[in-house]
Structures are given as structure tokens and as C-alpha cells.
Amino acid sequence: KQEVTQIPAALSVPEGENLVLNCSFTDSAIYNLQWFRQDPGKGLTSLLLIQSSQREQTSGRLNASLDKSSGRSTLYIAASQPGDSATYLCAVRGNYGQNFVFGPGTRLSVLP
Amino acid sequence: EAGVAQSPRYKIIEKRQSVAFWCNPISGHATLYWYQQILGQGPKLLIQFQNNGVVDDSQLPKDRFSAERLKGVDSTLKIQPAKLEDSAVYLCASSLRFGISNTEAFFGQGTRLTVV
């Protein structure tokens, strides 16, 4: 059974810092991995999708990497802004059409 | 492109009452998911549909929860009777059918249920 963990659970940084969020999964037989952002009281917004054959994806100030063999993904946020404050969730999808299994999330606060 | 639509946005009911949630996925998305998100936790799958067939409902409490997806488009999730521990946000998501390379999932705004 796939299990997903995220470290740290919460993170507070001053504006302008570069930061890394970590996601680990127990079963490396994944189809893809997706990073989401969730603002309080809102649904999930997709940030980046990495296919199992890819090593990284970039979108603006965000860069996500995937190391399938070690069961890890990282989300790198460059030059953080107060508007980046949210909970960041990673989710992995198995090779056989299974649903997305989510981690518990990292709650990020970027202080002005 | 319209996103995933859910209604209602909020619902407060008493325990033992029934409640229903509605979801309209993105047009053309064959796969539809219902997730339950308890405060402070990641979403947990309740049920996954491929068109109007159930792919995975192993974590759905079938004694009180039911879901259907008529005609492979809209879906409803029902809870009857509700318990206090059902208080959560219920999220609907959709994606292209599995097997297509880009199966990015898109989520609705969710329905926040409070059972008192």
C-alpha cells in the first residue's frame, strides 16, 4: 500500500528566501506525481505534474524534481513571496490506474 | 475551459440527517474522484469512477455513503445517516482517462460539511 509523507509539516520563512519542500513515497511503481497548492478554505490548485519517466518540471519560480528509485520528490520555490503562503500537497498515482495518494501537506508561511 | 464545479459550498446538518453533494467534472474527463479531507490532513479517496463505472471504492463507508455517476458525467455523493466524524471537506476531481500520458487531476472548490 502506497504511503506518502511530507517534511516539514510547517515552514515559516522571510520573503525572498529560496526554499525546498520534500515528499517521500514508499512504492516506487508510480505513474506520475503531482504537486498542489491549497489556500485556506479552498480546493486544490495543480502546480506541476511529473511523469514517471521525467526527472523534473519547471513553472515560473517553481521547480519539482523526481527520484523514483529513492521514492522522493522535492518542490523548490525561488524568491518566495507572501502570496506563496499556503499548504502544499504532493500526490502520487500508481501504475495501474489507481487513484492519487496524498501526503499530509506542508503549511508554508512567507513573512513580509 | 470551465473547471470542476461543486455544490453546495457549505452545509451544516445535524447528526443522523442525510446530505448530498453534486459534482460536474471538466468536459471530456472520463475519470472522476471523490475525496474526503479532514482538517489538517491530506485528502483521502472515497470513490473513483471511470465513465459511469466504479474503479475503486475500497475506502468508501458503504453502510452510510453512496455515490453514483449517471451517464458518465455528473456525480452525486450522499451520506445517510451522517455522523459527527463526517465533518470534513468533500472534494471532487476529474482527469482524462488513465492511459493517456497527461492525467493531471483538477479539483473543485470542495464542499465543507459540518455535522453538529
Short mmCIF file of C-alpha atoms in Angstrom, two decimals:
data_model
loop_
_atom_site.label_atom_id
_atom_site.label_comp_id
_atom_site.label_asym_id
_atom_site.label_seq_id
_atom_site.Cartn_x
_atom_site.Cartn_y
_atom_site.Cartn_z
CA LYS A 1 0.00 0.00 0.00
CA GLN A 2 1.40 3.38 -1.05
CA GLU A 3 2.20 5.82 1.75
CA VAL A 4 3.22 9.42 1.21
CA THR A 5 4.93 11.65 3.76
CA GLN A 6 5.92 15.29 3.61
CA ILE A 7 8.61 17.13 5.54
CA PRO A 8 8.47 19.61 7.13
CA ALA A 9 4.90 19.76 8.36
CA ALA A 10 5.15 23.54 8.63
CA LEU A 11 7.66 26.12 7.49
CA SER A 12 7.99 29.84 8.09
CA VAL A 13 10.46 31.91 6.08
CA PRO A 14 11.13 35.58 5.38
CA GLU A 15 10.20 36.94 1.99
CA GLY A 16 12.82 36.45 -0.72
CA GLU A 17 14.22 33.16 0.55
CA ASN A 18 14.58 30.09 -1.64
CA LEU A 19 13.03 27.00 -0.07
CA VAL A 20 12.60 23.28 -0.59
CA LEU A 21 9.62 21.11 0.31
CA ASN A 22 10.08 17.36 0.50
CA CYS A 23 7.80 14.47 -0.44
CA SER A 24 8.58 10.77 0.09
CA PHE A 25 6.64 7.72 -1.10
CA THR A 26 7.07 4.05 -0.24
CA ASP A 27 6.22 2.33 -3.56
CA SER A 28 8.38 3.44 -6.49
CA ALA A 29 5.99 1.94 -9.07
CA ILE A 30 4.33 5.26 -9.78
CA TYR A 31 2.70 6.57 -12.95
CA ASN A 32 3.12 10.23 -12.09
CA LEU A 33 3.44 12.68 -9.21
CA GLN A 34 1.58 15.95 -8.86
CA TRP A 35 2.17 18.94 -6.61
CA PHE A 36 -0.81 21.01 -5.46
CA ARG A 37 -1.36 24.21 -3.57
CA GLN A 38 -4.29 24.66 -1.19
CA ASP A 39 -5.33 28.00 0.24
CA PRO A 40 -7.40 28.03 3.46
CA GLY A 41 -10.98 27.00 2.80
CA LYS A 42 -10.32 26.39 -0.87
CA GLY A 43 -9.87 23.45 -3.20
CA LEU A 44 -6.59 22.22 -4.65
CA THR A 45 -4.75 24.05 -7.43
CA SER A 46 -2.43 21.97 -9.58
CA LEU A 47 1.12 23.32 -9.71
CA LEU A 48 3.23 20.73 -11.50
CA LEU A 49 2.80 17.22 -12.87
CA ILE A 50 5.83 14.96 -13.32
CA GLN A 51 5.53 11.76 -15.33
CA SER A 52 7.43 8.74 -14.02
CA SER A 53 9.89 8.99 -16.93
CA GLN A 54 10.74 12.61 -16.15
CA ARG A 55 13.27 13.95 -13.66
CA GLU A 56 11.92 17.48 -13.24
CA GLN A 57 9.35 20.05 -14.27
CA THR A 58 9.51 23.83 -14.05
CA SER A 59 6.86 26.51 -13.97
CA GLY A 60 7.92 30.07 -13.23
CA ARG A 61 9.55 30.17 -9.80
CA LEU A 62 8.65 26.55 -9.11
CA ASN A 63 10.79 23.52 -9.90
CA ALA A 64 9.80 19.98 -8.99
CA SER A 65 12.18 17.05 -9.18
CA LEU A 66 11.51 13.34 -9.04
CA ASP A 67 13.83 10.50 -8.00
CA LYS A 68 11.65 7.46 -8.44
CA SER A 69 14.23 4.91 -7.31
CA SER A 70 14.65 6.58 -3.94
CA GLY A 71 10.97 7.45 -3.60
CA ARG A 72 11.47 11.19 -3.33
CA SER A 73 10.29 14.42 -4.88
CA THR A 74 11.18 17.98 -3.99
CA LEU A 75 9.42 21.24 -4.75
CA TYR A 76 11.79 24.18 -4.98
CA ILE A 77 10.34 27.68 -4.67
CA ALA A 78 12.64 30.52 -5.66
CA ALA A 79 12.46 34.03 -4.26
CA SER A 80 9.45 33.30 -2.05
CA GLN A 81 6.66 35.89 -1.73
CA PRO A 82 3.92 36.36 0.89
CA GLY A 83 1.43 35.25 -1.77
CA ASP A 84 3.10 31.82 -1.74
CA SER A 85 1.72 31.21 1.76
CA ALA A 86 -0.48 28.11 1.54
CA THR A 87 -0.43 24.38 2.16
CA TYR A 88 1.50 22.38 -0.42
CA LEU A 89 0.45 18.79 -1.08
CA CYS A 90 2.09 16.10 -3.17
CA ALA A 91 0.16 13.17 -4.60
CA VAL A 92 1.36 10.04 -6.39
CA ARG A 93 -0.53 7.83 -8.80
CA GLY A 94 0.25 4.14 -9.23
CA ASN A 95 0.97 2.28 -12.44
CA TYR A 96 -2.37 0.54 -12.76
CA GLY A 97 -4.85 3.39 -12.91
CA GLN A 98 -5.03 3.77 -9.19
CA ASN A 99 -6.16 6.94 -7.55
CA PHE A 100 -3.88 9.68 -6.26
CA VAL A 101 -2.46 9.06 -2.78
CA PHE A 102 -1.80 12.30 -0.95
CA GLY A 103 0.72 13.34 1.64
CA PRO A 104 -0.41 15.35 4.69
CA GLY A 105 0.95 18.60 3.27
CA THR A 106 3.45 21.28 4.27
CA ARG A 107 2.00 24.52 5.61
CA LEU A 108 4.13 27.40 4.32
CA SER A 109 4.14 30.93 5.70
CA VAL A 110 6.19 33.58 3.92
CA LEU A 111 6.61 36.64 6.11
CA PRO A 112 6.83 40.11 4.56
CA GLU B 1 -12.07 25.90 -20.10
CA ALA B 2 -14.51 25.57 -17.21
CA GLY B 3 -13.19 23.89 -14.09
CA VAL B 4 -14.71 21.26 -11.84
CA ALA B 5 -17.95 22.57 -10.35
CA GLN B 6 -19.23 21.50 -6.93
CA SER B 7 -22.26 22.44 -4.89
CA PRO B 8 -23.12 23.38 -2.28
CA ARG B 9 -20.04 25.15 -0.93
CA TYR B 10 -21.07 24.78 2.68
CA LYS B 11 -23.52 22.57 4.54
CA ILE B 12 -24.40 22.26 8.21
CA ILE B 13 -26.58 19.34 9.30
CA GLU B 14 -27.44 17.52 12.49
CA LYS B 15 -26.16 14.02 13.09
CA ARG B 16 -28.33 11.28 11.67
CA GLN B 17 -29.59 13.58 8.91
CA SER B 18 -28.80 12.94 5.26
CA VAL B 19 -26.90 15.16 2.83
CA ALA B 20 -25.98 15.10 -0.86
CA PHE B 21 -23.17 16.74 -2.79
CA TRP B 22 -23.03 17.36 -6.53
CA CYS B 23 -20.08 17.49 -8.91
CA ASN B 24 -19.78 18.40 -12.57
CA PRO B 25 -16.34 17.47 -13.95
CA ILE B 26 -14.39 19.10 -16.74
CA SER B 27 -15.90 18.26 -20.11
CA GLY B 28 -14.32 15.18 -21.64
CA HIS B 29 -12.79 13.90 -18.41
CA ALA B 30 -13.66 10.23 -18.09
CA THR B 31 -12.25 9.77 -14.59
CA LEU B 32 -13.95 11.32 -11.58
CA TYR B 33 -12.86 11.14 -7.94
CA TRP B 34 -14.45 11.98 -4.61
CA TYR B 35 -12.03 12.73 -1.77
CA GLN B 36 -12.63 13.43 1.90
CA GLN B 37 -10.28 15.89 3.59
CA ILE B 38 -10.36 16.13 7.36
CA LEU B 39 -8.90 19.29 8.82
CA GLY B 40 -5.10 19.16 8.92
CA GLN B 41 -4.83 16.03 6.78
CA GLY B 42 -4.30 15.25 3.12
CA PRO B 43 -7.31 14.21 1.01
CA LYS B 44 -8.34 10.54 1.20
CA LEU B 45 -10.05 8.82 -1.72
CA LEU B 46 -13.65 7.75 -1.21
CA ILE B 47 -14.51 6.58 -4.71
CA GLN B 48 -13.11 6.65 -8.24
CA PHE B 49 -15.22 6.38 -11.40
CA GLN B 50 -14.13 5.65 -14.93
CA ASN B 51 -17.03 6.90 -17.07
CA ASN B 52 -20.02 5.57 -15.09
CA GLY B 53 -18.27 2.51 -13.69
CA VAL B 54 -16.67 2.26 -10.25
CA VAL B 55 -12.90 1.66 -10.34
CA ASP B 56 -12.14 1.89 -6.61
CA ASP B 57 -14.50 2.26 -3.67
CA SER B 58 -12.46 0.32 -1.14
CA GLN B 59 -12.35 3.22 1.34
CA LEU B 60 -15.98 4.24 0.99
CA PRO B 61 -18.01 3.54 4.19
CA LYS B 62 -20.73 1.78 2.28
CA ASP B 63 -23.09 1.49 5.24
CA ARG B 64 -23.66 5.24 5.10
CA PHE B 65 -22.01 6.64 1.95
CA SER B 66 -23.16 6.14 -1.61
CA ALA B 67 -22.17 7.69 -4.93
CA GLU B 68 -23.32 7.50 -8.48
CA ARG B 69 -22.27 8.89 -11.81
CA LEU B 70 -25.16 8.64 -14.21
CA LYS B 71 -24.36 8.91 -17.91
CA GLY B 72 -20.66 9.21 -17.10
CA VAL B 73 -20.78 12.96 -16.46
CA ASP B 74 -22.20 14.50 -13.26
CA SER B 75 -21.85 12.72 -9.96
CA THR B 76 -23.55 12.84 -6.58
CA LEU B 77 -22.20 11.71 -3.22
CA LYS B 78 -24.68 11.00 -0.43
CA ILE B 79 -24.26 10.44 3.29
CA GLN B 80 -27.13 8.85 5.21
CA PRO B 81 -27.14 9.00 8.18
CA ALA B 82 -24.37 11.47 8.94
CA LYS B 83 -22.06 11.13 11.95
CA LEU B 84 -20.03 13.78 13.73
CA GLU B 85 -16.81 12.33 12.29
CA ASP B 86 -18.08 13.00 8.75
CA SER B 87 -17.33 16.70 9.26
CA ALA B 88 -14.78 17.41 6.54
CA VAL B 89 -14.29 18.99 3.14
CA TYR B 90 -15.51 16.80 0.28
CA LEU B 91 -13.50 17.35 -2.87
CA CYS B 92 -14.38 16.28 -6.36
CA ALA B 93 -11.67 15.92 -9.01
CA SER B 94 -11.52 14.82 -12.63
CA SER B 95 -8.88 13.79 -15.13
CA LEU B 96 -8.56 12.29 -18.57
CA ARG B 97 -8.87 8.51 -18.57
CA PHE B 98 -5.90 6.54 -17.37
CA GLY B 99 -3.55 5.52 -20.17
CA ILE B 100 -3.28 8.96 -21.70
CA SER B 101 0.10 10.44 -20.83
CA ASN B 102 -1.20 13.61 -19.21
CA THR B 103 -3.59 12.53 -16.48
CA GLU B 104 -3.32 15.70 -14.47
CA ALA B 105 -6.07 15.92 -11.87
CA PHE B 106 -8.16 19.06 -11.48
CA PHE B 107 -10.07 19.74 -8.28
CA GLY B 108 -13.22 21.64 -7.47
CA GLN B 109 -13.56 24.13 -4.61
CA GLY B 110 -14.97 21.49 -2.32
CA THR B 111 -17.99 21.28 -0.03
CA ARG B 112 -17.36 21.95 3.63
CA LEU B 113 -19.66 19.75 5.73
CA THR B 114 -20.21 20.37 9.41
CA VAL B 115 -22.19 17.77 11.36
CA VAL B 116 -23.46 19.00 14.73
#
